Amino acid sequence: MRPDYIWRVASRDLLSTLRDRRTLTSTILIPLLLIPLFTLGLPLLMGKLIGGQAQERQKVGVVGTLPESLRAALTKDEKTPGGTVTRAGVDLVPVKDPKAAVQSGEVDAALRAPSPLPARAGDGTGTLEVYAKLGSLRAQTGAFAKVQSTVEAYNRELAVQRLHTLGLGAQTLTPVTLDPIDASPEQERRSGQLAFLIPLLMLNFILTGAMATALDATAGEKERGTLESLLVSPVRRSEVVAGKLLATTVTALTTACFSVLGFLLSGLIARAALAGAPTELTQAFGGQLTLTLGSALALLGTMVSAALLISAVLIALSIYARSYKEAQTYVTPLSLLIVFPAVLLQFSDFLTLSGGIYALPLFGSMVAILDTVRGNLTVGHVLTAIAANLLGALLVGLLALRSFGREEVIFRN
C-alpha cells in the first residue's frame, strides 16, 4: 500500500468530518464538560445535599413521653468552637398518628414509645419506634440519621453514667479500638469508587468520535453516490480501507485525548476547590486521574489499540448498510457492548481476574485502563490487552476489505 494515497483518502474523510460542527462539539466540548461533571460535580452535589441535611432542622413528630435528657439531645445543635453549626438538632412536635404524619409530609420522621423509656442504665429496656420514609435518601441522611445517631449516643451516655457509679470509666465499653489505615496506593485512593467510570467514559467517547467519521465515510458516501467515484480512481481497495480506518481512528483518538484532559482537569479542579477541607463523600467517590510517564504511555497505547478495533468494527458494519440511517441502526448496539462490561468493573474487587481476561478485545482494555487509573499497572497485562485489540482490528479490517471488494455490498443501496 502507498502511504500518500492512504493519507489522501484519510484527509478527504477528515475534512468531511470537520465540516460538521455538531461532530466537533461531540468530539471536543462534550468530553471536557461532561467528564468533570460526572466525576467531580456529582460527588460535590451529593456532598452538598447531604451536608445541607445535617445543618438543616427537621420536624420530628412525637407520640407519648420521651425522657428529658433524650429530648434535649435530639434538639441540641452541635457547633464548632467558632459557633458554626455542624449538625443541627430537630424540632419535636406532638402528633396523633405517626405514620399518617410522615406520609402527609407534616413531619420528616416520627417517634413513638409503646412503653416508658428508661432514664438510666439498669432500669430495664424499652423500644422506640421510628417512622420515616426509609427508601428516601433525604430521610436517611436527615431526620432518621439524626434520631438514630442521637439514640445510640444516649444509650452510651446512660451506660457511662452507670459505669461511673461502679468506679469504671468510659473506656470499659471499648477495651479494643480500631485504627483503620488505608494501604491503597495514592492513585487508587484518589480514583475512589467512581474509578470504573474512567474506562467506561473513555471507550464511550472513542466510540462516539469514531462513529461520526466511520458512518459518513461509508454509508454516507454510498447514499450520496460519491463512493463509486473514489473506487474508480487509481487507489487500491486496501488503501481505501486503510485511509478510512486511519481517518476514523484519528477522530476517535481526538475524542479520547480530550476525555483524558477532562479527567486531568477534574483532578486540578478538585485540588483547587477542596484544598484544606475535602469532604468525605468526594474523597470516597473520587473519579480523578493523575498520570506518571509510564501510566500515560500505557493509557495511550491502550486507547490507540481500542480506537483501531472500534474503528474497524464501525467501518465493517457501516459499509454493509444501505443508508446512513441504517448504519446507525447497526452500530447503536455497540454502545451496550461497552456499557455492560464497563459497569461490571465496579464489582472488580469481588472478582479474581486472571491474566487471560486481558486477552479479551475491548474488555481487556477496560480492565487495563482501570489498573492504570488505580496505580496497579502491570506491563504484561497492558501489552496483552493492546495485542488482543490489534489482532481484533486486523481480523475485522480484513473483513471490511473483503466487503469493499464485493459489488453486491458496495452497490447495496
mmCIF file of C-alpha atoms in Angstrom:
data_model
loop_
_atom_site.group_PDB
_atom_site.id
_atom_site.type_symbol
_atom_site.label_atom_id
_atom_site.label_comp_id
_atom_site.label_asym_id
_atom_site.label_seq_id
_atom_site.Cartn_x
_atom_site.Cartn_y
_atom_site.Cartn_z
ATOM 1 C CA MET A 1 0.000 0.000 0.000
ATOM 2 C CA ARG A 2 1.118 3.561 -0.770
ATOM 3 C CA PRO A 3 1.137 5.855 2.283
ATOM 4 C CA ASP A 4 0.427 9.018 0.262
ATOM 5 C CA TYR A 5 -2.757 7.533 -1.211
ATOM 6 C CA ILE A 6 -3.843 6.315 2.220
ATOM 7 C CA TRP A 7 -3.380 9.819 3.614
ATOM 8 C CA ARG A 8 -5.315 11.361 0.698
ATOM 9 C CA VAL A 9 -8.292 9.126 1.463
ATOM 10 C CA ALA A 10 -7.979 9.825 5.202
ATOM 11 C CA SER A 11 -7.664 13.610 4.780
ATOM 12 C CA ARG A 12 -10.696 13.582 2.485
ATOM 13 C CA ASP A 13 -12.807 11.881 5.170
ATOM 14 C CA LEU A 14 -11.365 14.033 7.966
ATOM 15 C CA LEU A 15 -12.222 17.200 6.041
ATOM 16 C CA SER A 16 -15.781 15.964 5.639
ATOM 17 C CA THR A 17 -15.954 15.354 9.395
ATOM 18 C CA LEU A 18 -14.554 18.787 10.285
ATOM 19 C CA ARG A 19 -17.261 20.499 8.242
ATOM 20 C CA ASP A 20 -19.890 19.234 10.679
ATOM 21 C CA ARG A 21 -19.943 21.484 13.756
ATOM 22 C CA ARG A 22 -22.064 19.007 15.703
ATOM 23 C CA THR A 23 -19.310 16.434 15.310
ATOM 24 C CA LEU A 24 -16.707 18.897 16.622
ATOM 25 C CA THR A 25 -18.931 19.592 19.625
ATOM 26 C CA SER A 26 -19.301 15.893 20.471
ATOM 27 C CA THR A 27 -15.576 15.314 19.888
ATOM 28 C CA ILE A 28 -14.116 18.197 21.885
ATOM 29 C CA LEU A 29 -16.586 20.072 24.080
ATOM 30 C CA ILE A 30 -18.687 17.228 25.454
ATOM 31 C CA PRO A 31 -15.725 15.239 26.909
ATOM 32 C CA LEU A 32 -14.299 18.380 28.509
ATOM 33 C CA LEU A 33 -17.636 19.324 30.071
ATOM 34 C CA LEU A 34 -19.307 16.014 30.907
ATOM 35 C CA ILE A 35 -16.334 14.250 32.492
ATOM 36 C CA PRO A 36 -15.725 16.880 35.222
ATOM 37 C CA LEU A 37 -19.490 16.984 35.752
ATOM 38 C CA PHE A 38 -19.730 13.212 36.326
ATOM 39 C CA THR A 39 -16.525 12.650 38.261
ATOM 40 C CA LEU A 40 -16.421 15.814 40.362
ATOM 41 C CA GLY A 41 -19.725 17.651 40.114
ATOM 42 C CA LEU A 42 -21.880 14.672 41.095
ATOM 43 C CA PRO A 43 -19.959 13.836 44.311
ATOM 44 C CA LEU A 44 -19.795 17.531 45.245
ATOM 45 C CA LEU A 45 -23.518 17.898 44.662
ATOM 46 C CA MET A 46 -24.284 14.838 46.777
ATOM 47 C CA GLY A 47 -21.944 16.069 49.496
ATOM 48 C CA LYS A 48 -23.654 19.464 49.489
ATOM 49 C CA LEU A 49 -27.118 17.917 49.648
ATOM 50 C CA ILE A 50 -26.199 15.521 52.455
ATOM 51 C CA GLY A 51 -24.288 18.216 54.315
ATOM 52 C CA GLY A 52 -27.256 20.541 53.929
ATOM 53 C CA GLN A 53 -29.477 17.923 55.553
ATOM 54 C CA ALA A 54 -27.123 17.797 58.536
ATOM 55 C CA GLN A 55 -27.231 21.574 59.025
ATOM 56 C CA GLU A 56 -30.984 21.899 58.468
ATOM 57 C CA ARG A 57 -33.506 21.410 61.294
ATOM 58 C CA GLN A 58 -36.164 18.810 60.511
ATOM 59 C CA LYS A 59 -39.521 18.296 62.176
ATOM 60 C CA VAL A 60 -39.890 15.050 64.109
ATOM 61 C CA GLY A 61 -43.274 14.035 65.472
ATOM 62 C CA VAL A 62 -43.605 12.537 68.963
ATOM 63 C CA VAL A 63 -46.304 10.252 70.341
ATOM 64 C CA GLY A 64 -46.051 9.703 74.079
ATOM 65 C CA THR A 65 -43.399 10.874 76.514
ATOM 66 C CA LEU A 66 -39.644 10.903 75.983
ATOM 67 C CA PRO A 67 -37.042 11.232 78.775
ATOM 68 C CA GLU A 68 -35.974 14.842 79.170
ATOM 69 C CA SER A 69 -32.316 14.025 78.566
ATOM 70 C CA LEU A 70 -33.209 12.314 75.278
ATOM 71 C CA ARG A 71 -35.394 15.255 74.200
ATOM 72 C CA ALA A 72 -32.537 17.630 74.985
ATOM 73 C CA ALA A 73 -30.077 15.525 72.986
ATOM 74 C CA LEU A 74 -32.431 15.410 69.981
ATOM 75 C CA THR A 75 -32.981 19.168 69.862
ATOM 76 C CA LYS A 76 -29.399 20.215 70.635
ATOM 77 C CA ASP A 77 -27.223 21.803 67.917
ATOM 78 C CA GLU A 78 -23.616 20.681 67.523
ATOM 79 C CA LYS A 79 -21.307 23.642 66.915
ATOM 80 C CA THR A 80 -17.648 24.307 66.267
ATOM 81 C CA PRO A 81 -15.647 26.432 68.737
ATOM 82 C CA GLY A 82 -16.289 29.355 66.395
ATOM 83 C CA GLY A 83 -20.045 28.943 66.687
ATOM 84 C CA THR A 84 -20.720 27.378 63.273
ATOM 85 C CA VAL A 85 -23.449 24.737 63.338
ATOM 86 C CA THR A 86 -22.073 21.433 62.026
ATOM 87 C CA ARG A 87 -25.139 19.354 62.869
ATOM 88 C CA ALA A 88 -28.480 20.921 63.711
ATOM 89 C CA GLY A 89 -30.930 19.283 66.078
ATOM 90 C CA VAL A 90 -34.557 18.501 65.278
ATOM 91 C CA ASP A 91 -37.804 20.217 66.253
ATOM 92 C CA LEU A 92 -40.045 17.882 68.248
ATOM 93 C CA VAL A 93 -43.774 18.359 67.637
ATOM 94 C CA PRO A 94 -46.670 16.319 69.044
ATOM 95 C CA VAL A 95 -48.647 14.200 66.546
ATOM 96 C CA LYS A 96 -51.527 11.755 66.918
ATOM 97 C CA ASP A 97 -50.869 9.289 64.103
ATOM 98 C CA PRO A 98 -47.082 8.972 63.444
ATOM 99 C CA LYS A 99 -47.422 7.024 60.186
ATOM 100 C CA ALA A 100 -50.004 9.400 58.710
ATOM 101 C CA ALA A 101 -47.965 12.433 59.767
ATOM 102 C CA VAL A 102 -44.898 11.130 57.883
ATOM 103 C CA GLN A 103 -46.893 10.126 54.799
ATOM 104 C CA SER A 104 -48.591 13.530 54.587
ATOM 105 C CA GLY A 105 -45.283 15.380 54.894
ATOM 106 C CA GLU A 106 -46.279 17.082 58.140
ATOM 107 C CA VAL A 107 -43.056 15.783 59.729
ATOM 108 C CA ASP A 108 -39.888 14.212 58.329
ATOM 109 C CA ALA A 109 -39.950 11.407 60.901
ATOM 110 C CA ALA A 110 -41.983 10.423 63.937
ATOM 111 C CA LEU A 111 -41.201 8.721 67.256
ATOM 112 C CA ARG A 112 -43.474 6.525 69.339
ATOM 113 C CA ALA A 113 -42.629 4.836 72.622
ATOM 114 C CA PRO A 114 -45.097 1.992 73.297
ATOM 115 C CA SER A 115 -43.820 1.827 76.880
ATOM 116 C CA PRO A 116 -41.864 4.289 79.078
ATOM 117 C CA LEU A 117 -38.206 4.504 78.150
ATOM 118 C CA PRO A 118 -35.553 4.033 80.852
ATOM 119 C CA ALA A 119 -33.910 7.198 82.113
ATOM 120 C CA ARG A 120 -30.816 5.381 83.364
ATOM 121 C CA ALA A 121 -28.975 2.146 82.627
ATOM 122 C CA GLY A 122 -30.170 -0.824 84.628
ATOM 123 C CA ASP A 123 -33.808 0.304 84.774
ATOM 124 C CA GLY A 124 -34.864 -2.173 82.141
ATOM 125 C CA THR A 125 -35.150 -1.754 78.366
ATOM 126 C CA GLY A 126 -37.555 -0.005 76.066
ATOM 127 C CA THR A 127 -38.338 0.249 72.358
ATOM 128 C CA LEU A 128 -38.577 3.499 70.435
ATOM 129 C CA GLU A 129 -40.423 3.179 67.125
ATOM 130 C CA VAL A 130 -39.145 5.456 64.362
ATOM 131 C CA TYR A 131 -41.466 6.214 61.439
ATOM 132 C CA ALA A 132 -39.738 7.538 58.298
ATOM 133 C CA LYS A 133 -39.652 7.035 54.554
ATOM 134 C CA LEU A 134 -36.671 4.692 54.665
ATOM 135 C CA GLY A 135 -36.454 4.477 50.880
ATOM 136 C CA SER A 136 -35.836 8.232 50.676
ATOM 137 C CA LEU A 137 -32.225 9.446 50.696
ATOM 138 C CA ARG A 138 -33.460 12.730 52.160
ATOM 139 C CA ALA A 139 -34.911 10.929 55.184
ATOM 140 C CA GLN A 140 -31.942 8.568 55.570
ATOM 141 C CA THR A 141 -29.444 11.439 55.663
ATOM 142 C CA GLY A 142 -31.683 13.854 57.561
ATOM 143 C CA ALA A 143 -34.187 13.216 60.352
ATOM 144 C CA PHE A 144 -33.802 9.419 60.542
ATOM 145 C CA ALA A 145 -29.997 9.617 60.659
ATOM 146 C CA LYS A 146 -30.115 12.239 63.414
ATOM 147 C CA VAL A 147 -32.553 10.211 65.519
ATOM 148 C CA GLN A 148 -30.520 7.044 65.049
ATOM 149 C CA SER A 149 -27.176 8.617 66.000
ATOM 150 C CA THR A 150 -28.722 10.509 68.943
ATOM 151 C CA VAL A 151 -30.299 7.365 70.405
ATOM 152 C CA GLU A 152 -27.002 5.499 70.066
ATOM 153 C CA ALA A 153 -25.223 8.343 71.880
ATOM 154 C CA TYR A 154 -27.988 8.385 74.521
ATOM 155 C CA ASN A 155 -27.562 4.655 75.193
ATOM 156 C CA ARG A 156 -23.831 5.103 75.540
ATOM 157 C CA GLU A 157 -24.265 8.046 77.889
ATOM 158 C CA LEU A 158 -26.548 6.012 80.175
ATOM 159 C CA ALA A 159 -24.057 3.163 80.188
ATOM 160 C CA VAL A 160 -21.180 5.527 81.014
ATOM 161 C CA GLN A 161 -23.137 7.033 83.884
ATOM 162 C CA ARG A 162 -23.792 3.558 85.275
ATOM 163 C CA LEU A 163 -20.108 2.671 84.973
ATOM 164 C CA HIS A 164 -19.111 5.802 86.921
ATOM 165 C CA THR A 165 -21.243 4.640 89.865
ATOM 166 C CA LEU A 166 -19.237 1.405 89.795
ATOM 167 C CA GLY A 167 -15.910 3.218 89.670
ATOM 168 C CA LEU A 168 -15.263 2.417 85.996
ATOM 169 C CA GLY A 169 -14.524 4.743 83.077
ATOM 170 C CA ALA A 170 -15.942 5.060 79.562
ATOM 171 C CA GLN A 171 -13.011 3.073 78.139
ATOM 172 C CA THR A 172 -14.517 -0.026 79.745
ATOM 173 C CA LEU A 173 -17.018 -0.140 76.856
ATOM 174 C CA THR A 174 -14.254 -0.169 74.259
ATOM 175 C CA PRO A 175 -11.330 -2.240 75.551
ATOM 176 C CA VAL A 176 -10.069 -2.607 71.956
ATOM 177 C CA THR A 177 -10.208 0.238 69.438
ATOM 178 C CA LEU A 178 -9.670 0.027 65.700
ATOM 179 C CA ASP A 179 -7.261 2.312 63.856
ATOM 180 C CA PRO A 180 -8.005 1.948 60.103
ATOM 181 C CA ILE A 181 -5.008 2.664 57.880
ATOM 182 C CA ASP A 182 -5.578 2.807 54.138
ATOM 183 C CA ALA A 183 -2.881 0.724 52.455
ATOM 184 C CA SER A 184 -4.109 1.504 48.922
ATOM 185 C CA PRO A 185 -1.756 3.265 46.502
ATOM 186 C CA GLU A 186 -2.225 7.028 46.427
ATOM 187 C CA GLN A 187 -3.721 6.975 42.928
ATOM 188 C CA GLU A 188 -6.196 4.255 43.913
ATOM 189 C CA ARG A 189 -7.364 6.361 46.874
ATOM 190 C CA ARG A 190 -7.724 9.385 44.617
ATOM 191 C CA SER A 191 -9.653 7.476 41.957
ATOM 192 C CA GLY A 192 -12.156 6.282 44.584
ATOM 193 C CA GLN A 193 -15.344 4.338 43.985
ATOM 194 C CA LEU A 194 -16.019 6.048 40.657
ATOM 195 C CA ALA A 195 -12.811 4.747 39.077
ATOM 196 C CA PHE A 196 -14.833 2.396 36.875
ATOM 197 C CA LEU A 197 -16.308 5.480 35.172
ATOM 198 C CA ILE A 198 -12.946 6.334 33.608
ATOM 199 C CA PRO A 199 -12.682 3.312 31.250
ATOM 200 C CA LEU A 200 -16.444 3.473 30.663
ATOM 201 C CA LEU A 201 -16.408 7.108 29.567
ATOM 202 C CA MET A 202 -13.136 6.819 27.647
ATOM 203 C CA LEU A 203 -14.309 3.945 25.444
ATOM 204 C CA ASN A 204 -17.729 5.501 25.003
ATOM 205 C CA PHE A 205 -16.169 8.731 23.797
ATOM 206 C CA ILE A 206 -13.874 6.763 21.484
ATOM 207 C CA LEU A 207 -16.965 5.093 20.022
ATOM 208 C CA THR A 208 -18.781 8.425 19.704
ATOM 209 C CA GLY A 209 -15.868 10.118 17.976
ATOM 210 C CA ALA A 210 -15.247 7.211 15.599
ATOM 211 C CA MET A 211 -18.917 6.852 14.724
ATOM 212 C CA ALA A 212 -19.185 10.295 13.145
ATOM 213 C CA THR A 213 -16.408 9.670 10.617
ATOM 214 C CA ALA A 214 -16.981 5.942 10.013
ATOM 215 C CA LEU A 215 -20.662 6.266 9.143
ATOM 216 C CA ASP A 216 -20.162 9.281 6.898
ATOM 217 C CA ALA A 217 -17.146 7.728 5.121
ATOM 218 C CA THR A 218 -19.008 4.514 4.249
ATOM 219 C CA ALA A 219 -22.809 4.527 4.358
ATOM 220 C CA GLY A 220 -22.899 8.306 3.943
ATOM 221 C CA GLU A 221 -20.813 8.124 0.766
ATOM 222 C CA LYS A 222 -22.954 5.289 -0.584
ATOM 223 C CA GLU A 223 -26.046 7.399 -0.001
ATOM 224 C CA ARG A 224 -24.508 10.459 -1.701
ATOM 225 C CA GLY A 225 -23.161 8.381 -4.577
ATOM 226 C CA THR A 226 -19.544 9.551 -4.096
ATOM 227 C CA LEU A 227 -18.112 6.155 -3.106
ATOM 228 C CA GLU A 228 -18.172 4.912 -6.713
ATOM 229 C CA SER A 229 -16.001 7.817 -7.897
ATOM 230 C CA LEU A 230 -13.460 7.011 -5.181
ATOM 231 C CA LEU A 231 -13.341 3.324 -6.105
ATOM 232 C CA VAL A 232 -12.782 4.000 -9.844
ATOM 233 C CA SER A 233 -9.872 6.332 -9.061
ATOM 234 C CA PRO A 234 -6.306 4.921 -9.130
ATOM 235 C CA VAL A 235 -6.485 3.900 -5.473
ATOM 236 C CA ARG A 236 -6.337 0.291 -4.363
ATOM 237 C CA ARG A 237 -9.164 -1.106 -2.283
ATOM 238 C CA SER A 238 -6.754 -1.849 0.553
ATOM 239 C CA GLU A 239 -5.621 1.787 0.507
ATOM 240 C CA VAL A 240 -9.245 2.969 0.622
ATOM 241 C CA VAL A 241 -9.949 0.788 3.676
ATOM 242 C CA ALA A 242 -6.663 1.813 5.347
ATOM 243 C CA GLY A 243 -7.361 5.515 4.686
ATOM 244 C CA LYS A 244 -10.865 5.361 6.087
ATOM 245 C CA LEU A 245 -9.615 3.370 9.071
ATOM 246 C CA LEU A 246 -6.913 5.997 9.663
ATOM 247 C CA ALA A 247 -9.395 8.887 9.468
ATOM 248 C CA THR A 248 -11.824 7.156 11.828
ATOM 249 C CA THR A 249 -9.057 6.305 14.297
ATOM 250 C CA VAL A 250 -7.754 9.887 14.284
ATOM 251 C CA THR A 251 -11.223 11.204 15.121
ATOM 252 C CA ALA A 252 -11.661 8.580 17.828
ATOM 253 C CA LEU A 253 -8.278 9.351 19.375
ATOM 254 C CA THR A 254 -9.006 13.081 19.308
ATOM 255 C CA THR A 255 -12.112 12.452 21.402
ATOM 256 C CA ALA A 256 -10.156 10.103 23.686
ATOM 257 C CA CYS A 257 -7.419 12.706 24.241
ATOM 258 C CA PHE A 258 -9.966 15.336 25.212
ATOM 259 C CA SER A 259 -11.594 12.832 27.576
ATOM 260 C CA VAL A 260 -8.211 12.328 29.273
ATOM 261 C CA LEU A 261 -7.841 16.112 29.501
ATOM 262 C CA GLY A 262 -11.296 16.168 31.088
ATOM 263 C CA PHE A 263 -10.203 13.729 33.789
ATOM 264 C CA LEU A 264 -6.978 15.633 34.422
ATOM 265 C CA LEU A 265 -8.985 18.854 34.590
ATOM 266 C CA SER A 266 -11.241 17.228 37.192
ATOM 267 C CA GLY A 267 -8.196 16.465 39.337
ATOM 268 C CA LEU A 268 -6.918 20.044 39.091
ATOM 269 C CA ILE A 269 -10.326 21.495 39.934
ATOM 270 C CA ALA A 270 -10.703 19.082 42.864
ATOM 271 C CA ARG A 271 -7.342 20.081 44.340
ATOM 272 C CA ALA A 272 -8.161 23.772 43.968
ATOM 273 C CA ALA A 273 -11.762 23.592 45.184
ATOM 274 C CA LEU A 274 -11.245 21.145 48.034
ATOM 275 C CA ALA A 275 -7.880 22.365 49.287
ATOM 276 C CA GLY A 276 -7.719 22.183 53.062
ATOM 277 C CA ALA A 277 -11.116 20.647 53.725
ATOM 278 C CA PRO A 278 -12.123 17.926 51.240
ATOM 279 C CA THR A 279 -15.479 16.344 52.004
ATOM 280 C CA GLU A 280 -15.505 12.673 52.943
ATOM 281 C CA LEU A 281 -18.040 11.936 50.232
ATOM 282 C CA THR A 282 -15.867 13.439 47.498
ATOM 283 C CA GLN A 283 -12.845 11.531 48.772
ATOM 284 C CA ALA A 284 -14.852 8.295 48.787
ATOM 285 C CA PHE A 285 -16.222 8.658 45.270
ATOM 286 C CA GLY A 286 -13.130 10.191 43.703
ATOM 287 C CA GLY A 287 -13.064 9.571 39.965
ATOM 288 C CA GLN A 288 -9.917 11.665 39.465
ATOM 289 C CA LEU A 289 -6.973 10.824 37.237
ATOM 290 C CA THR A 290 -3.279 11.578 37.667
ATOM 291 C CA LEU A 291 -0.653 10.124 35.321
ATOM 292 C CA THR A 292 3.003 9.246 35.552
ATOM 293 C CA LEU A 293 5.067 8.830 32.389
ATOM 294 C CA GLY A 294 4.666 5.042 32.450
ATOM 295 C CA SER A 295 0.937 5.125 33.090
ATOM 296 C CA ALA A 296 0.472 7.796 30.402
ATOM 297 C CA LEU A 297 2.245 5.608 27.826
ATOM 298 C CA ALA A 298 0.221 2.569 28.883
ATOM 299 C CA LEU A 299 -3.005 4.551 28.664
ATOM 300 C CA LEU A 300 -2.062 5.942 25.247
ATOM 301 C CA GLY A 301 -1.197 2.513 23.861
ATOM 302 C CA THR A 302 -4.417 1.019 25.194
ATOM 303 C CA MET A 303 -6.533 3.834 23.750
ATOM 304 C CA VAL A 304 -4.845 3.640 20.320
ATOM 305 C CA SER A 305 -5.421 -0.100 20.072
ATOM 306 C CA ALA A 306 -9.027 0.216 21.288
ATOM 307 C CA ALA A 307 -9.670 3.042 18.811
ATOM 308 C CA LEU A 308 -8.314 0.918 15.951
ATOM 309 C CA LEU A 309 -10.545 -2.008 16.882
ATOM 310 C CA ILE A 310 -13.669 0.126 17.330
ATOM 311 C CA SER A 311 -12.974 1.955 14.065
ATOM 312 C CA ALA A 312 -12.532 -1.308 12.177
ATOM 313 C CA VAL A 313 -15.797 -2.682 13.557
ATOM 314 C CA LEU A 314 -17.660 0.506 12.635
ATOM 315 C CA ILE A 315 -16.335 0.511 9.074
ATOM 316 C CA ALA A 316 -17.099 -3.190 8.573
ATOM 317 C CA LEU A 317 -20.683 -2.691 9.764
ATOM 318 C CA SER A 318 -21.331 0.646 8.065
ATOM 319 C CA ILE A 319 -20.176 -0.393 4.605
ATOM 320 C CA TYR A 320 -22.801 -3.124 4.617
ATOM 321 C CA ALA A 321 -25.624 -0.629 5.298
ATOM 322 C CA ARG A 322 -27.745 0.804 2.506
ATOM 323 C CA SER A 323 -28.007 4.259 4.070
ATOM 324 C CA TYR A 324 -26.650 6.421 6.885
ATOM 325 C CA LYS A 325 -29.769 5.771 8.956
ATOM 326 C CA GLU A 326 -29.453 2.009 8.529
ATOM 327 C CA ALA A 327 -25.800 2.210 9.556
ATOM 328 C CA GLN A 328 -26.820 3.977 12.751
ATOM 329 C CA THR A 329 -29.160 1.092 13.498
ATOM 330 C CA TYR A 330 -26.303 -1.380 13.071
ATOM 331 C CA VAL A 331 -23.782 0.416 15.264
ATOM 332 C CA THR A 332 -26.053 1.600 18.082
ATOM 333 C CA PRO A 333 -25.894 -1.761 19.962
ATOM 334 C CA LEU A 334 -22.093 -1.373 20.127
ATOM 335 C CA SER A 335 -22.517 1.135 22.955
ATOM 336 C CA LEU A 336 -24.246 -1.575 25.008
ATOM 337 C CA LEU A 337 -21.298 -3.912 24.397
ATOM 338 C CA ILE A 338 -19.131 -1.267 26.068
ATOM 339 C CA VAL A 339 -21.503 -0.102 28.807
ATOM 340 C CA PHE A 340 -22.475 -3.503 30.247
ATOM 341 C CA PRO A 341 -18.915 -4.860 30.745
ATOM 342 C CA ALA A 342 -17.696 -1.452 31.963
ATOM 343 C CA VAL A 343 -20.433 -1.276 34.596
ATOM 344 C CA LEU A 344 -19.312 -4.700 35.842
ATOM 345 C CA LEU A 345 -15.908 -3.166 36.586
ATOM 346 C CA GLN A 346 -17.351 -1.517 39.698
ATOM 347 C CA PHE A 347 -17.514 -5.038 41.162
ATOM 348 C CA SER A 348 -13.954 -5.875 40.144
ATOM 349 C CA ASP A 349 -12.874 -6.001 43.801
ATOM 350 C CA PHE A 350 -15.075 -9.074 44.251
ATOM 351 C CA LEU A 351 -13.643 -10.838 41.196
ATOM 352 C CA THR A 352 -10.449 -12.822 40.832
ATOM 353 C CA LEU A 353 -9.147 -11.634 37.484
ATOM 354 C CA SER A 354 -6.739 -13.967 35.717
ATOM 355 C CA GLY A 355 -4.240 -12.890 33.090
ATOM 356 C CA GLY A 356 -6.488 -14.334 30.383
ATOM 357 C CA ILE A 357 -9.101 -11.614 30.928
ATOM 358 C CA TYR A 358 -6.738 -9.094 29.348
ATOM 359 C CA ALA A 359 -6.730 -11.137 26.135
ATOM 360 C CA LEU A 360 -10.404 -10.297 25.536
ATOM 361 C CA PRO A 361 -10.636 -7.475 22.979
ATOM 362 C CA LEU A 362 -12.007 -4.200 24.409
ATOM 363 C CA PHE A 363 -12.887 -5.674 27.827
ATOM 364 C CA GLY A 364 -9.204 -6.353 28.454
ATOM 365 C CA SER A 365 -8.597 -2.705 27.585
ATOM 366 C CA MET A 366 -11.160 -1.587 30.158
ATOM 367 C CA VAL A 367 -9.509 -3.668 32.869
ATOM 368 C CA ALA A 368 -6.059 -2.376 31.834
ATOM 369 C CA ILE A 369 -7.279 1.247 31.963
ATOM 370 C CA LEU A 370 -8.796 0.613 35.402
ATOM 371 C CA ASP A 371 -5.479 -0.861 36.600
ATOM 372 C CA THR A 372 -3.651 2.186 35.257
ATOM 373 C CA VAL A 373 -6.089 4.557 36.951
ATOM 374 C CA ARG A 374 -5.713 2.775 40.297
ATOM 375 C CA GLY A 375 -1.937 2.627 40.104
ATOM 376 C CA ASN A 376 -1.841 -1.185 39.729
ATOM 377 C CA LEU A 377 -0.147 -1.104 36.341
ATOM 378 C CA THR A 378 1.325 -4.398 35.098
ATOM 379 C CA VAL A 379 3.303 -4.179 31.850
ATOM 380 C CA GLY A 380 2.433 -7.722 30.777
ATOM 381 C CA HIS A 381 -1.292 -7.150 31.211
ATOM 382 C CA VAL A 382 -1.233 -3.883 29.270
ATOM 383 C CA LEU A 383 0.734 -5.459 26.404
ATOM 384 C CA THR A 384 -1.697 -8.388 26.316
ATOM 385 C CA ALA A 385 -4.687 -6.028 26.101
ATOM 386 C CA ILE A 386 -3.023 -3.999 23.325
ATOM 387 C CA ALA A 387 -2.102 -7.146 21.360
ATOM 388 C CA ALA A 388 -5.658 -8.504 21.635
ATOM 389 C CA ASN A 389 -7.084 -5.247 20.295
ATOM 390 C CA LEU A 390 -4.601 -5.078 17.428
ATOM 391 C CA LEU A 391 -5.313 -8.677 16.446
ATOM 392 C CA GLY A 392 -9.044 -7.999 16.542
ATOM 393 C CA ALA A 393 -8.585 -4.827 14.471
ATOM 394 C CA LEU A 394 -6.586 -6.790 11.879
ATOM 395 C CA LEU A 395 -9.224 -9.501 11.528
ATOM 396 C CA VAL A 396 -12.130 -7.059 11.326
ATOM 397 C CA GLY A 397 -10.135 -4.853 8.940
ATOM 398 C CA LEU A 398 -9.672 -7.826 6.605
ATOM 399 C CA LEU A 399 -13.416 -8.417 6.778
ATOM 400 C CA ALA A 400 -14.021 -4.774 5.833
ATOM 401 C CA LEU A 401 -11.536 -5.099 2.944
ATOM 402 C CA ARG A 402 -13.451 -8.135 1.692
ATOM 403 C CA SER A 403 -16.699 -6.141 1.804
ATOM 404 C CA PHE A 404 -15.124 -3.280 -0.163
ATOM 405 C CA GLY A 405 -14.178 -5.799 -2.854
ATOM 406 C CA ARG A 406 -17.723 -7.134 -3.305
ATOM 407 C CA GLU A 407 -20.001 -5.229 -5.678
ATOM 408 C CA GLU A 408 -23.140 -6.625 -4.016
ATOM 409 C CA VAL A 409 -22.070 -4.789 -0.861
ATOM 410 C CA ILE A 410 -20.749 -1.581 -2.450
ATOM 411 C CA PHE A 411 -23.894 -1.107 -4.559
ATOM 412 C CA ARG A 412 -26.300 -2.332 -1.862
ATOM 413 C CA ASN A 413 -28.392 0.837 -1.827
#
